[in-house]
Each structure stands twice: as C-alpha cells, then as structure tokens.
Amino acid sequence: MSIQRGLAADIGGTNTRLALVENGRVLENTIARFRNADFETPEAAIGTYLSEAGRPACASAVIAIAAPIDGPAIRMTNHPWTFSADCIGKVLGGANITFLNDFEALAYSLDKVPTERLQPVYEPSLKLRSNATRLVVGAGTGFNAAALFQTPTGFHVGTGECGHSTLPVETEDELRLWNYLALNRGRASVERALSGSGLKEIHEWYCLEQGLSPRDLSPADIAERANSGSDPLCVSAARQWVTFLGRVIGDLSLVFLSLGGIVLTGGVTRSLARFLAEPEFINAFCAKGRQQKLVSGIPVHLLDDDFAALAGCASRM
Amino acid sequence: MSIQRGLAADIGGTNTRLALVENGRVLENTIARFRNADFETPEAAIGTYLSEAGRPACASAVIAIAAPIDGPAIRMTNHPWTFSADCIGKVLGGANITFLNDFEALAYSLDKVPTERLQPVYEPSLKLRSNATRLVVGAGTGFNAAALFQTPTGFHVGTGECGHSTLPVETEDELRLWNYLALNRGRASVERALSGSGLKEIHEWYCLEQGLSPRDLSPADIAERANSGSDPLCVSAARQWVTFLGRVIGDLSLVFLSLGGIVLTGGVTRSLARFLAEPEFINAFCAKGRQQKLVSGIPVHLLDDDFAALAGCASRM
C-alpha cells in the first residue's frame, strides 16, 4: 500500500500546532507548537516547521484556522495573519490545500479522541446516546463551538462564529458587567466574557465594583489565584466566568440538541477546571425552564488534548 | 412507474396541517388544516382527515411535530398531545411512520419553496451564496429554528430547541421586561418573548410601565393595533418584539453561519411583517460588533406559505 503523506496545522489566535500525517493518522512524534508572534506570516511558520522536519514531501495539507472559512482568502478574527491557498501551497511545493475552521477540525476529532483524554465534568445518570449530536466548545483567545452531526452517510460538522453572539445576562449585576464589557464596543458578545481577555475584564470589573483600581493581572494569574482560593476578587471572577460558560453551553446544547454530550476545550476553560465542579457552573448549565430535564441529561467532559484538532485535520485529508 | 402514496402531517402547537403525497410531492388539492383543540388525540385528527379523504391507502407517513424527536414516544412542548409510531400506524393501516421535528421539515422544504413565496425583508447588495447554509426561523405558538446544511452527499438539517435558550437583553429596560417575562418561571427564554403569548406579555409590560392596568388583548389584536399605528402601547410592543427577533436571528446566523440566508415564518412574525421594514429590526439583526459586516451580508425573507413543512415531509418520504 502506498503511503499518503501530508501536513496538518491548527492555527489559533496565539499558537500554531503542526504535525505530519500518514494515511489519515497524525504521527505523534512530529507534533510541534509555535507561537504565532514569532512569525510574520503563517507561511513563515509552516516553512520553519518543514525545514526542522527535514523537508518531507507533502501531497496535501489540511489547515484549521480560527476564522470563518468563506472563500479563497481567509482573515483571522483575533490575529492579523491572512491566508490564501496559493501562498501556502507554494511553501508546500504545490500540495493540495484544504482550509477548515478550527472548531470544524475539533468536532471531526471527537470521533478519534481516546476516552482517557475526556475528563468528566458533569455525568448525568442517563445513558449516553451514541448516535446523537455532540458539541465541542472552546474558550481560549476567543470562543467558539461546533456540532458533530451523524448523518446516514457519515459525519457533518456545523459551526460558525457563535462567540460573536450576544452574551446572555440575567441579573442587574450581570447587566452592569455586560455594560463594562461593552465599553467602546457598543455591545458585549459571548467572547467578550468567555476568553482570556474576558476573564481579565471580568476581574477588572469586580475590582471597580469594590471601589478598587483594576489590577494588571494576566488571565493565568487570575486563574492561579482563583484556584488557590487566595484572592476573593479572582474567585468571584472565576465563578462569574463559569456561570456564563454554563449558561452559554446550556443554550448551545438546546440550539444544536447535542444529546450526545458536550466537550469543553480551550486554555482558559482548562485553567478554571476546578470551578467547573462548583454549583455555579452546573446550575447555570441546567437552568433551562421546561427543558431543564433535557439539558440535565447531557454529559459534559473536558478535553485534555491540546492537539486534538490535528487529528480532525488528518481525518479530512 | 408505480405510484407511492403517503400522508404528510405538520402538527404545530395550535393547528394540524395534512396532505396526501404522491411520489414525494404534495397533492395541493388534498391540503387541509384542523384545529388541534377540536380533537382529543392526533390519531383522531388524522383519522378524521383520512375519512374525509375517502380512506386512501398510505404506505408511509411523515409527521412533523413541534417537539424534540427523541425516542419512539414524543411529547409536545406547547400542547398536551403525545405521539407513538404504533398508535399512529394503526390509524394508517400499518403504514411506515417517520417523525420529524417541525423545523426539520421546514428546513427540508427550503429547497422546494417557489421563489414567489419568499418576500424580501432585508436584501443586502451582496450576491446570495447558493451553496451556503440556510436558516429557517419561526415565531408562532412557540419559537424555533433549523439550519439546512449542504453536504457532499446531500442536505442535512440541524435543529433543536433554540426557543428555550436565554432571551438576550442589552439594556436596563429590557432587563426589567426580562424579569417580567421570567415571573414564576425563574428565567425568560427566547420563546417567552418571541411567540404569541410573548407579544401579549410584552404589551402587558408596556402597560404596567405606563402605570396602566394590563389590557386583555390577544396577540392578533395587538398586531392589528400596532399595524394601524392607532395604539402607541401596541406599537411599542411590536417594536420591542422585532428588536428581539432581529437580535436573536443575528445571533443564530452567527451560530450556524447561515450565509445562504434566513427565512422567517410563523403566524406572529407574519402578523408583524410591517415592523420588519423598520430600523429596529435590521439594526438589531446587524449589530454584531466585529462580525457586523458578515451578518449584514445575509438576506432575510418572509415565507408566505403556511403549508411549506408538508413539502419538507414529502421530500423525506
């Protein structure tokens, strides 16, 4: 049997992950991660990776990008890089280039991820429906989600830009926070809260609410202080963040009817994993009125695999 | 060629629409509409229809229901009827029964609806993308939506219960209204506003805000007074209703990336069609921050075909 070699790439708002693929499978020992900030263009990052890998021949490349895939030229939402199949094809010696949305790639990977990479966050007593729609949701630099539908002829992924839909608030406190997040922007999207910069701004707002000057803490600092319980303002910010996350994924599970389960991913979600076990998260997730029973039956897992999207790319090669 | 005969039924929260189908096409002169309230069970409604139609032989039936389709027994969200394939099969002399969600059926019909049945509501100058995802959204007794995805092997519909997701509010006035809609319910879903009873309660809230007792007006009364411009409280209720509609369909178009257009349906939407031409609706639809350009390029039409879901059922027979 001839070996089909290709390149898989997952280009997020902060990092680019790359791997070589053989016959639809990622070669684990070829996985690499680069910081986007270290390169002027995606071609430069891919070119450096290929040089370091000994310039392997690649017949095709599947590239997942944190951007809406619409036409031959793609512009990222949270990063200045732009993409064209022509420019990237040149670096790859004329390989056939396919662009996927990064969440499309993640959704395709759901079928490949080993069970031990899925940490239970919420496990209802109901039996998981193996043929039902599954949803992957991520919060990191930005926020997005994708649904993996099972059709009679295979999988289909539905995805879009749900991080830009309206951030849902339910209380006066939350509306004040919404207005803070909306400053100079006209509105607050889901992503304005459910991202690293969102966690930072939620923390700033809690400082201001206490009459304090906002402290310059990074999302990682806030998560660390919240996890240790040492800093009440960071704990409040983390609790509010997971409240929004629970509410939004409950809403998305209704929109997509993802009775096959929800898989959470993204660096900020992982950094606040401890708070996903607290009542704020599950209560907000399940509080869906007459559909509470439906949503309460949906299991939630945390994906412990930073390179899952590469497997999704490989499956589409 | 042998003729395949079957029954198509569209069972909403208030009315049941029925038709006979031959070789995947609805027979226009067999279409009938019954009020659910006139029958104890769906079997009784279907039995009456079949009797009046002269008891035609039906090899199969495709039945669209305003309910999540999950397992062999189906319970409607906004109506006490329940459904089982066994019970309905008996009325149909052992026909093969398929249940669809009513919005699934509507989405499948998008490919069949004649252009003259689609009234333009918002027509951006951009060219419509014929291979992109389309979205159908309806507000009547309840609220729901479905996306028609084009896959390499045909159509796939993604739908759920998005009427039960959180009603998105952006101002203090709207949050007070949200709290009114949430009274005795714990929360306000999209459907609490974007339905007939929602229009009635929004109108009640405007009365109360003016220090007046709420008037007992039906959704149809409110729409009529709003359309004539004779009643400022009804006009305010209609404007707020289409503001919510614009915001919600903008959010859904981001979630599903429905660049192929949005088709609006539902009795309440149609009754307020005049207000879809006013700035409140389009402004709320397009106000999506960094994705404003994306959403502003999506055309919106109003479906002028009360029996479209039957065509969707017929296409799945």
XYZ file of C-alpha atoms in Angstrom:
634
model
C 0.000 0.000 0.000
C 1.353 3.418 -0.870
C 1.755 5.888 1.984
C -0.121 9.204 1.679
C 1.849 11.914 3.472
C 0.506 15.311 4.395
C 0.627 18.200 6.802
C -1.937 19.040 9.487
C -1.932 22.504 11.027
C -4.114 24.093 13.718
C -3.719 27.859 13.742
C -5.229 29.524 16.801
C -5.222 33.123 17.934
C -1.946 32.655 19.875
C -0.297 29.375 18.853
C 0.157 27.245 15.744
C 0.274 23.449 16.118
C 1.649 21.306 13.312
C 2.165 17.611 12.586
C 2.899 15.276 9.741
C 0.167 12.826 8.755
C 0.436 9.384 7.204
C -2.647 7.674 5.784
C -5.021 9.856 7.793
C -3.212 9.481 11.129
C -1.135 12.082 12.955
C 2.473 10.996 13.563
C 2.744 11.754 17.292
C 6.489 12.322 17.269
C 6.187 15.065 14.626
C 3.860 17.320 16.634
C 5.197 20.814 17.252
C 3.839 24.064 18.641
C 4.979 27.553 17.613
C 3.999 30.953 18.939
C 2.351 32.981 16.157
C 4.048 36.135 17.478
C 7.439 34.683 16.484
C 6.497 34.733 12.768
C 5.417 37.417 10.324
C 3.175 35.122 8.310
C 1.676 31.623 8.507
C 3.881 30.657 5.531
C 6.962 31.530 7.602
C 5.763 29.331 10.489
C 4.956 26.403 8.193
C 8.239 26.850 6.296
C 10.232 26.751 9.558
C 8.391 23.621 10.679
C 9.060 21.863 7.359
C 12.762 22.830 7.453
C 13.099 21.459 11.003
C 11.276 18.284 9.931
C 13.763 17.692 7.099
C 11.559 18.971 4.265
C 9.231 15.946 3.940
C 7.191 15.672 0.732
C 3.522 16.510 1.428
C 0.844 15.757 -1.161
C -1.779 17.660 0.777
C -2.289 19.891 3.776
C -5.373 20.423 5.912
C -5.166 23.663 7.824
C -7.532 24.551 10.632
C -7.835 28.275 11.284
C -9.592 30.304 13.964
C -11.628 32.186 11.339
C -14.795 31.844 9.276
C -13.862 29.843 6.147
C -15.529 31.758 3.364
C -13.818 31.987 0.001
C -10.192 31.513 -1.031
C -8.721 34.337 1.115
C -9.156 33.988 4.880
C -8.620 36.586 7.562
C -8.395 35.654 11.239
C -10.711 37.379 13.681
C -8.301 37.574 16.626
C -4.958 37.796 14.810
C -3.533 39.833 11.871
C -2.475 36.792 9.756
C -4.206 36.211 6.409
C -4.296 33.005 4.390
C -4.520 32.014 0.766
C -4.280 28.507 -0.655
C -1.849 29.778 -3.304
C 0.673 31.257 -0.856
C 0.590 28.271 1.498
C 0.651 25.838 -1.427
C 3.946 27.389 -2.584
C 5.660 26.722 0.773
C 4.432 23.132 0.495
C 5.729 22.598 -3.022
C 2.319 22.708 -4.667
C 0.461 20.489 -2.162
C -3.329 20.443 -2.294
C -4.551 22.812 0.451
C -7.826 22.478 2.397
C -8.884 25.060 4.959
C -11.135 24.117 7.862
C -12.473 26.239 10.653
C -10.540 25.251 13.800
C -13.751 24.137 15.532
C -14.747 22.123 12.499
C -11.448 20.262 12.918
C -12.057 19.820 16.649
C -15.535 18.429 16.006
C -14.180 15.905 13.485
C -11.641 14.841 16.115
C -14.382 13.932 18.655
C -14.723 10.575 16.971
C -10.956 9.935 17.351
C -10.125 11.214 20.843
C -9.225 8.399 23.264
C -11.691 8.159 26.181
C -8.919 8.751 28.726
C -8.438 12.210 27.231
C -12.016 13.173 28.229
C -12.244 14.159 31.894
C -15.783 14.008 33.298
C -17.111 17.405 34.379
C -20.806 16.532 34.689
C -22.088 12.974 34.410
C -25.849 12.555 34.492
C -27.179 9.121 35.335
C -28.747 8.818 31.890
C -27.007 6.617 29.368
C -25.034 8.463 26.720
C -26.677 8.302 23.286
C -24.012 7.147 20.905
C -25.776 8.294 17.715
C -26.741 11.748 18.971
C -25.167 15.076 18.051
C -22.055 16.051 20.004
C -20.839 19.568 20.678
C -17.337 20.890 21.222
C -16.991 24.298 22.874
C -13.795 26.177 23.499
C -12.722 29.297 25.322
C -9.150 30.499 24.938
C -8.019 33.524 22.937
C -11.570 33.526 21.552
C -14.727 31.465 21.941
C -16.404 29.110 19.508
C -18.306 25.839 19.202
C -19.079 23.168 16.613
C -21.597 20.352 16.411
C -20.766 16.891 15.065
C -23.944 15.572 13.419
C -24.309 11.929 12.468
C -25.994 11.545 9.110
C -26.900 8.362 7.228
C -23.781 8.836 5.090
C -21.246 9.926 7.715
C -20.409 12.903 9.865
C -21.292 16.504 9.171
C -19.990 19.424 11.207
C -21.992 22.563 11.796
C -20.029 25.527 13.010
C -19.949 29.278 12.775
C -18.957 32.239 14.873
C -21.069 31.757 17.976
C -18.533 33.597 20.118
C -19.878 36.771 18.489
C -23.495 36.149 19.508
C -24.926 38.209 22.372
C -23.615 37.496 25.883
C -26.735 36.433 27.838
C -27.255 38.201 31.176
C -29.965 37.552 33.740
C -29.372 39.919 36.678
C -28.716 43.601 37.294
C -25.146 42.816 38.390
C -24.545 40.904 35.195
C -26.005 43.730 33.095
C -23.595 46.201 34.758
C -20.783 43.784 33.902
C -22.188 43.472 30.332
C -22.025 47.261 30.029
C -18.415 47.258 31.256
C -17.510 44.599 28.676
C -19.392 46.616 26.024
C -17.439 49.838 26.668
C -16.202 51.324 23.378
C -17.623 48.300 21.565
C -21.360 49.004 21.520
C -22.209 45.531 22.779
C -20.804 42.548 24.644
C -20.539 39.274 22.776
C -20.132 35.847 24.347
C -16.428 36.056 23.539
C -16.035 39.370 25.392
C -16.581 37.351 28.593
C -15.622 33.780 27.678
C -11.986 34.271 26.660
C -8.717 35.113 28.351
C -9.231 38.840 27.872
C -12.816 38.314 29.085
C -11.603 36.790 32.365
C -9.235 39.752 32.753
C -12.018 42.282 32.179
C -14.448 40.462 34.472
C -11.763 40.622 37.168
C -11.264 44.362 36.476
C -14.980 44.900 36.880
C -15.020 43.140 40.256
C -12.180 45.437 41.359
C -14.125 48.525 40.243
C -17.299 47.279 41.937
C -15.322 47.151 45.197
C -14.111 50.702 44.656
C -10.576 49.461 43.870
C -8.347 50.275 40.916
C -8.224 47.362 38.456
C -5.082 45.298 38.995
C -2.990 44.330 35.987
C -3.255 40.543 36.300
C -2.992 38.174 33.349
C -5.737 35.559 32.789
C -3.231 32.913 34.009
C -2.535 34.930 37.200
C -6.270 35.302 37.855
C -6.866 31.571 37.353
C -3.965 30.680 39.658
C -5.175 32.999 42.439
C -8.738 31.783 41.998
C -7.681 28.130 42.134
C -5.661 28.633 45.311
C -8.603 30.495 46.850
C -6.158 33.185 47.993
C -7.833 36.130 46.277
C -11.588 36.759 46.670
C -11.775 39.049 43.607
C -10.177 36.377 41.428
C -12.522 33.752 42.901
C -15.511 35.996 42.081
C -14.246 36.497 38.524
C -13.756 32.742 38.050
C -17.242 31.966 39.423
C -18.845 34.529 37.111
C -16.843 33.194 34.175
C -18.034 29.605 34.704
C -21.594 30.886 35.281
C -21.513 32.456 31.812
C -19.916 29.295 30.412
C -22.623 27.059 31.913
C -25.408 29.307 30.640
C -23.946 29.594 27.146
C -23.244 25.868 26.694
C -26.742 25.095 28.006
C -28.130 27.462 25.366
C -25.944 25.941 22.633
C -26.961 22.410 23.644
C -30.590 23.473 23.085
C -29.784 25.138 19.747
C -27.969 22.026 18.448
C -29.828 19.423 20.576
C -26.461 17.931 21.435
C -27.754 14.983 23.444
C -24.523 13.111 22.631
C -22.617 15.298 25.053
C -20.556 18.459 25.294
C -16.759 18.509 25.182
C -15.069 21.593 26.612
C -11.689 22.756 25.405
C -9.525 25.872 25.346
C -6.771 27.098 27.603
C -8.920 29.327 29.822
C -11.534 26.598 30.344
C -8.782 24.199 31.386
C -7.197 26.760 33.714
C -10.532 27.105 35.565
C -11.347 23.383 35.604
C -11.692 23.384 39.400
C -14.643 25.801 39.135
C -16.495 23.527 36.713
C -17.118 21.253 39.698
C -18.812 24.063 41.660
C -22.586 24.583 41.686
C -22.467 27.886 39.744
C -21.455 26.108 36.572
C -23.859 23.159 36.666
C -26.770 25.285 37.911
C -26.336 27.759 35.072
C -25.983 24.901 32.580
C -29.191 23.130 33.672
C -31.411 26.198 34.388
C -33.439 25.947 31.175
C -37.004 26.070 32.441
C -39.244 23.498 30.761
C -36.207 21.982 29.037
C -34.247 21.582 32.296
C -34.749 17.802 32.228
C -33.479 17.588 28.644
C -30.339 19.627 29.334
C -29.697 17.920 32.696
C -29.300 14.626 30.819
C -26.373 15.869 28.729
C -22.882 14.822 29.909
C -20.050 17.373 29.900
C -16.379 16.466 29.564
C -13.150 18.451 29.490
C -10.814 17.619 26.622
C -7.299 17.031 27.878
C -5.591 17.061 24.477
C -4.078 20.251 23.174
C -3.504 18.690 19.735
C -6.938 17.165 19.071
C -7.695 19.484 16.128
C -4.707 17.966 14.290
C -6.445 14.561 14.392
C -9.549 16.231 12.967
C -7.466 17.715 10.136
C -5.875 14.323 9.480
C -9.311 12.676 9.213
C -10.222 15.082 6.376
C -7.035 14.530 4.356
C -43.914 3.598 -12.835
C -45.734 2.646 -9.662
C -47.161 5.485 -7.573
C -46.000 5.751 -3.936
C -48.785 7.260 -1.846
C -48.343 8.610 1.636
C -49.504 11.120 4.227
C -47.692 14.293 5.272
C -48.693 15.981 8.516
C -47.411 19.126 10.221
C -48.557 19.289 13.832
C -47.987 22.658 15.469
C -48.939 23.976 18.874
C -52.335 25.194 17.622
C -53.076 23.690 14.192
C -52.529 20.443 12.317
C -51.923 20.577 8.550
C -52.318 17.440 6.450
C -51.927 16.419 2.831
C -51.619 13.366 0.659
C -48.331 12.803 -1.121
C -47.606 11.040 -4.403
C -44.010 10.171 -5.350
C -42.571 12.731 -2.960
C -44.846 15.619 -3.995
C -47.704 17.138 -2.012
C -51.077 16.950 -3.802
C -52.161 20.589 -3.467
C -55.902 19.855 -3.601
C -55.678 17.469 -0.616
C -54.244 20.028 1.836
C -56.358 20.550 4.951
C -55.956 22.367 8.243
C -57.573 21.313 11.546
C -57.541 22.997 14.922
C -55.862 20.709 17.493
C -58.380 21.844 20.115
C -61.157 20.103 18.161
C -59.572 16.665 18.720
C -58.632 14.626 21.793
C -55.641 12.975 20.152
C -53.527 13.287 16.992
C -54.898 9.868 15.905
C -58.410 11.338 15.983
C -57.352 14.274 13.795
C -55.548 12.033 11.309
C -58.462 9.548 11.297
C -60.952 12.318 10.520
C -58.777 13.607 7.698
C -58.434 10.137 6.178
C -62.203 9.543 6.404
C -62.931 12.859 4.691
C -60.346 11.999 2.005
C -62.086 8.704 1.247
C -59.678 6.459 3.173
C -56.776 6.441 0.685
C -54.162 3.700 1.089
C -50.946 5.165 2.532
C -47.738 3.132 2.533
C -45.958 5.664 4.688
C -46.470 8.812 6.682
C -44.004 11.551 7.592
C -45.217 13.559 10.538
C -43.632 16.826 11.587
C -44.221 17.734 15.233
C -43.429 20.818 17.297
C -41.379 18.757 19.766
C -37.881 17.344 20.213
C -37.801 13.996 18.373
C -36.054 11.713 20.816
C -37.104 8.090 21.046
C -40.323 6.326 19.999
C -42.697 8.309 22.290
C -42.910 12.036 21.668
C -44.422 14.691 23.866
C -45.146 18.194 22.575
C -43.696 21.141 24.456
C -46.607 23.557 23.945
C -49.542 21.119 23.693
C -50.788 18.083 25.673
C -50.789 15.643 22.708
C -48.406 12.677 22.779
C -47.287 10.531 19.851
C -46.206 6.977 19.258
C -45.443 5.351 15.906
C -47.560 2.320 16.950
C -50.732 4.316 17.704
C -50.493 6.459 14.577
C -49.526 3.455 12.457
C -52.802 1.753 13.465
C -54.920 4.653 12.170
C -52.976 4.443 8.923
C -53.457 0.703 8.489
C -49.892 -0.217 9.385
C -48.134 2.475 7.324
C -44.451 3.113 7.995
C -44.264 6.192 10.271
C -41.412 8.712 10.379
C -41.397 11.578 12.856
C -39.566 14.801 12.111
C -39.218 17.921 14.164
C -41.462 20.560 12.550
C -38.493 22.847 11.897
C -36.554 19.956 10.396
C -39.431 19.608 7.927
C -39.452 23.367 7.251
C -35.707 23.341 6.594
C -36.037 20.477 4.119
C -38.759 22.482 2.364
C -36.400 25.460 1.747
C -35.097 23.700 -1.321
C -38.665 23.300 -2.691
C -40.359 26.620 -1.914
C -41.098 28.656 -5.066
C -39.247 31.987 -5.096
C -42.516 33.938 -5.277
C -43.391 32.578 -1.830
C -40.338 34.326 -0.336
C -40.988 38.007 0.340
C -37.797 40.070 0.713
C -37.391 41.581 4.198
C -33.724 42.571 4.009
C -31.730 42.368 0.789
C -28.043 43.171 1.065
C -26.245 44.079 -2.130
C -24.022 41.009 -1.807
C -24.779 38.080 -4.048
C -26.559 35.191 -2.368
C -24.311 32.158 -1.907
C -26.210 29.227 -3.327
C -24.155 26.529 -1.582
C -24.151 28.117 1.856
C -26.154 27.086 4.912
C -29.711 28.432 5.102
C -31.700 29.045 8.253
C -35.445 28.950 8.857
C -36.761 30.684 11.973
C -40.333 30.753 13.167
C -42.309 32.507 15.863
C -45.916 31.478 16.426
C -47.236 29.436 19.347
C -43.570 28.786 20.141
C -40.189 29.701 18.671
C -37.666 27.527 16.896
C -35.125 27.426 14.072
C -33.371 24.905 11.841
C -30.342 25.052 9.573
C -30.193 23.392 6.162
C -26.587 22.342 5.600
C -25.330 21.279 2.188
C -23.011 18.299 2.454
C -21.135 16.478 -0.329
C -23.847 13.777 -0.237
C -26.990 15.898 0.097
C -28.789 18.006 2.657
C -28.529 17.696 6.416
C -30.742 19.599 8.840
C -29.540 20.728 12.230
C -32.265 21.702 14.661
C -33.048 21.649 18.330
C -34.975 23.662 20.855
C -33.417 27.090 20.477
C -36.636 28.779 21.641
C -35.647 27.640 25.134
C -32.241 29.314 25.100
C -31.787 32.519 27.106
C -33.558 35.655 25.842
C -30.703 38.134 25.194
C -31.177 41.592 26.714
C -28.908 44.612 26.346
C -30.486 47.492 28.291
C -31.957 48.171 31.712
C -35.436 48.483 30.196
C -35.056 45.129 28.509
C -33.819 43.531 31.728
C -36.934 44.812 33.550
C -39.014 43.277 30.746
C -36.947 40.056 31.013
C -37.800 39.937 34.729
C -41.493 40.405 33.945
C -41.364 37.550 31.407
C -39.461 35.447 33.975
C -42.095 35.880 36.714
C -42.982 32.479 38.235
C -40.687 30.818 35.703
C -37.222 31.542 37.100
C -35.933 32.752 33.739
C -37.047 34.149 30.387
C -36.288 32.090 27.318
C -36.307 33.376 23.732
C -39.760 31.845 23.311
C -41.147 33.772 26.319
C -40.807 36.880 24.153
C -40.838 35.630 20.560
C -44.245 33.931 20.465
C -47.883 34.968 20.542
C -48.044 34.818 24.333
C -44.724 36.678 24.367
C -46.181 39.555 22.344
C -49.125 39.630 24.773
C -46.836 39.762 27.814
C -44.547 42.387 26.256
C -47.667 44.504 25.690
C -48.771 43.928 29.310
C -45.347 45.080 30.493
C -45.600 48.300 28.463
C -48.994 48.955 30.087
C -47.540 48.414 33.569
C -44.524 50.628 32.772
C -47.013 53.442 31.980
C -48.793 52.844 35.301
C -51.779 51.320 33.483
C -53.553 48.022 34.140
C -52.646 45.454 31.502
C -55.366 45.210 28.855
C -56.639 41.826 27.797
C -55.672 41.964 24.106
C -54.915 38.904 22.013
C -51.664 38.751 20.015
C -53.761 39.293 16.849
C -55.415 42.394 18.415
C -52.024 43.784 19.394
C -50.614 43.198 15.900
C -53.656 44.841 14.292
C -53.482 47.934 16.520
C -49.712 48.136 16.028
C -50.028 47.851 12.243
C -52.658 50.601 12.080
C -50.481 52.805 14.295
C -53.563 53.591 16.383
C -52.238 52.392 19.723
C -48.814 53.553 20.991
C -48.522 50.727 23.540
C -49.127 48.131 20.834
C -46.618 49.895 18.569
C -44.042 49.805 21.391
C -44.720 46.097 21.972
C -44.351 45.340 18.253
C -41.110 47.332 18.003
C -39.636 45.540 21.025
C -40.759 42.189 19.616
C -38.986 42.737 16.284
C -35.930 44.085 18.130
C -35.683 40.762 19.978
C -36.326 38.904 16.711
C -33.558 40.791 14.892
C -31.079 40.237 17.717
C -31.906 36.536 18.043
C -31.752 35.754 14.327
C -28.477 37.685 14.095
C -27.122 35.508 16.909
C -28.414 32.319 15.262
C -26.935 33.315 11.907
C -23.555 33.544 13.668
C -24.044 30.217 15.450
C -24.925 28.410 12.197
C -23.000 30.721 9.805
C -26.110 30.808 7.631
C -24.644 32.882 4.802
C -27.235 31.347 2.448
C -29.967 33.440 4.010
C -32.626 33.443 6.700
C -36.263 32.572 6.057
C -38.764 33.816 8.637
C -42.014 32.012 9.267
C -44.706 31.699 11.925
C -48.030 33.423 12.412
C -46.809 36.125 14.776
C -43.847 37.017 12.543
C -46.216 37.361 9.598
C -48.670 39.464 11.589
C -45.874 41.953 12.377
C -44.351 41.943 8.864
C -44.740 45.726 8.588
C -42.319 46.191 11.523
C -39.652 44.062 9.854
C -39.137 47.002 7.482
C -38.431 49.390 10.359
C -34.904 50.203 11.564
C -35.321 48.458 14.959
C -35.347 45.055 13.307
C -32.453 45.465 10.871
C -30.315 47.391 13.375
C -30.703 44.648 15.985
C -30.007 41.995 13.330
C -26.792 43.604 12.097
C -25.384 44.917 15.437
C -22.788 42.150 15.858
C -19.603 44.106 16.546
C -16.637 42.780 14.597
C -18.958 40.407 12.713
C -21.358 43.186 11.646
C -20.087 43.004 8.071
C -20.612 39.242 7.948
C -24.175 39.399 9.286
C -25.077 42.458 7.197
C -24.456 40.377 4.076
C -27.141 37.807 4.927
C -30.510 38.219 3.165
C -33.735 37.774 5.128
C -37.032 36.658 3.584
C -40.512 36.054 4.934
C -42.069 32.736 3.952
C -45.569 33.223 2.610
C -46.572 29.557 2.627
C -48.417 28.141 5.602
C -48.044 24.601 4.276
C -44.304 24.565 3.479
C -43.493 21.962 6.161
C -45.702 19.472 4.291
C -43.368 19.753 1.279
C -40.457 19.062 3.622
C -42.241 15.957 4.952
C -42.960 14.813 1.386
C -39.270 15.157 0.461
C -38.346 12.700 3.251
C -40.927 10.050 2.314
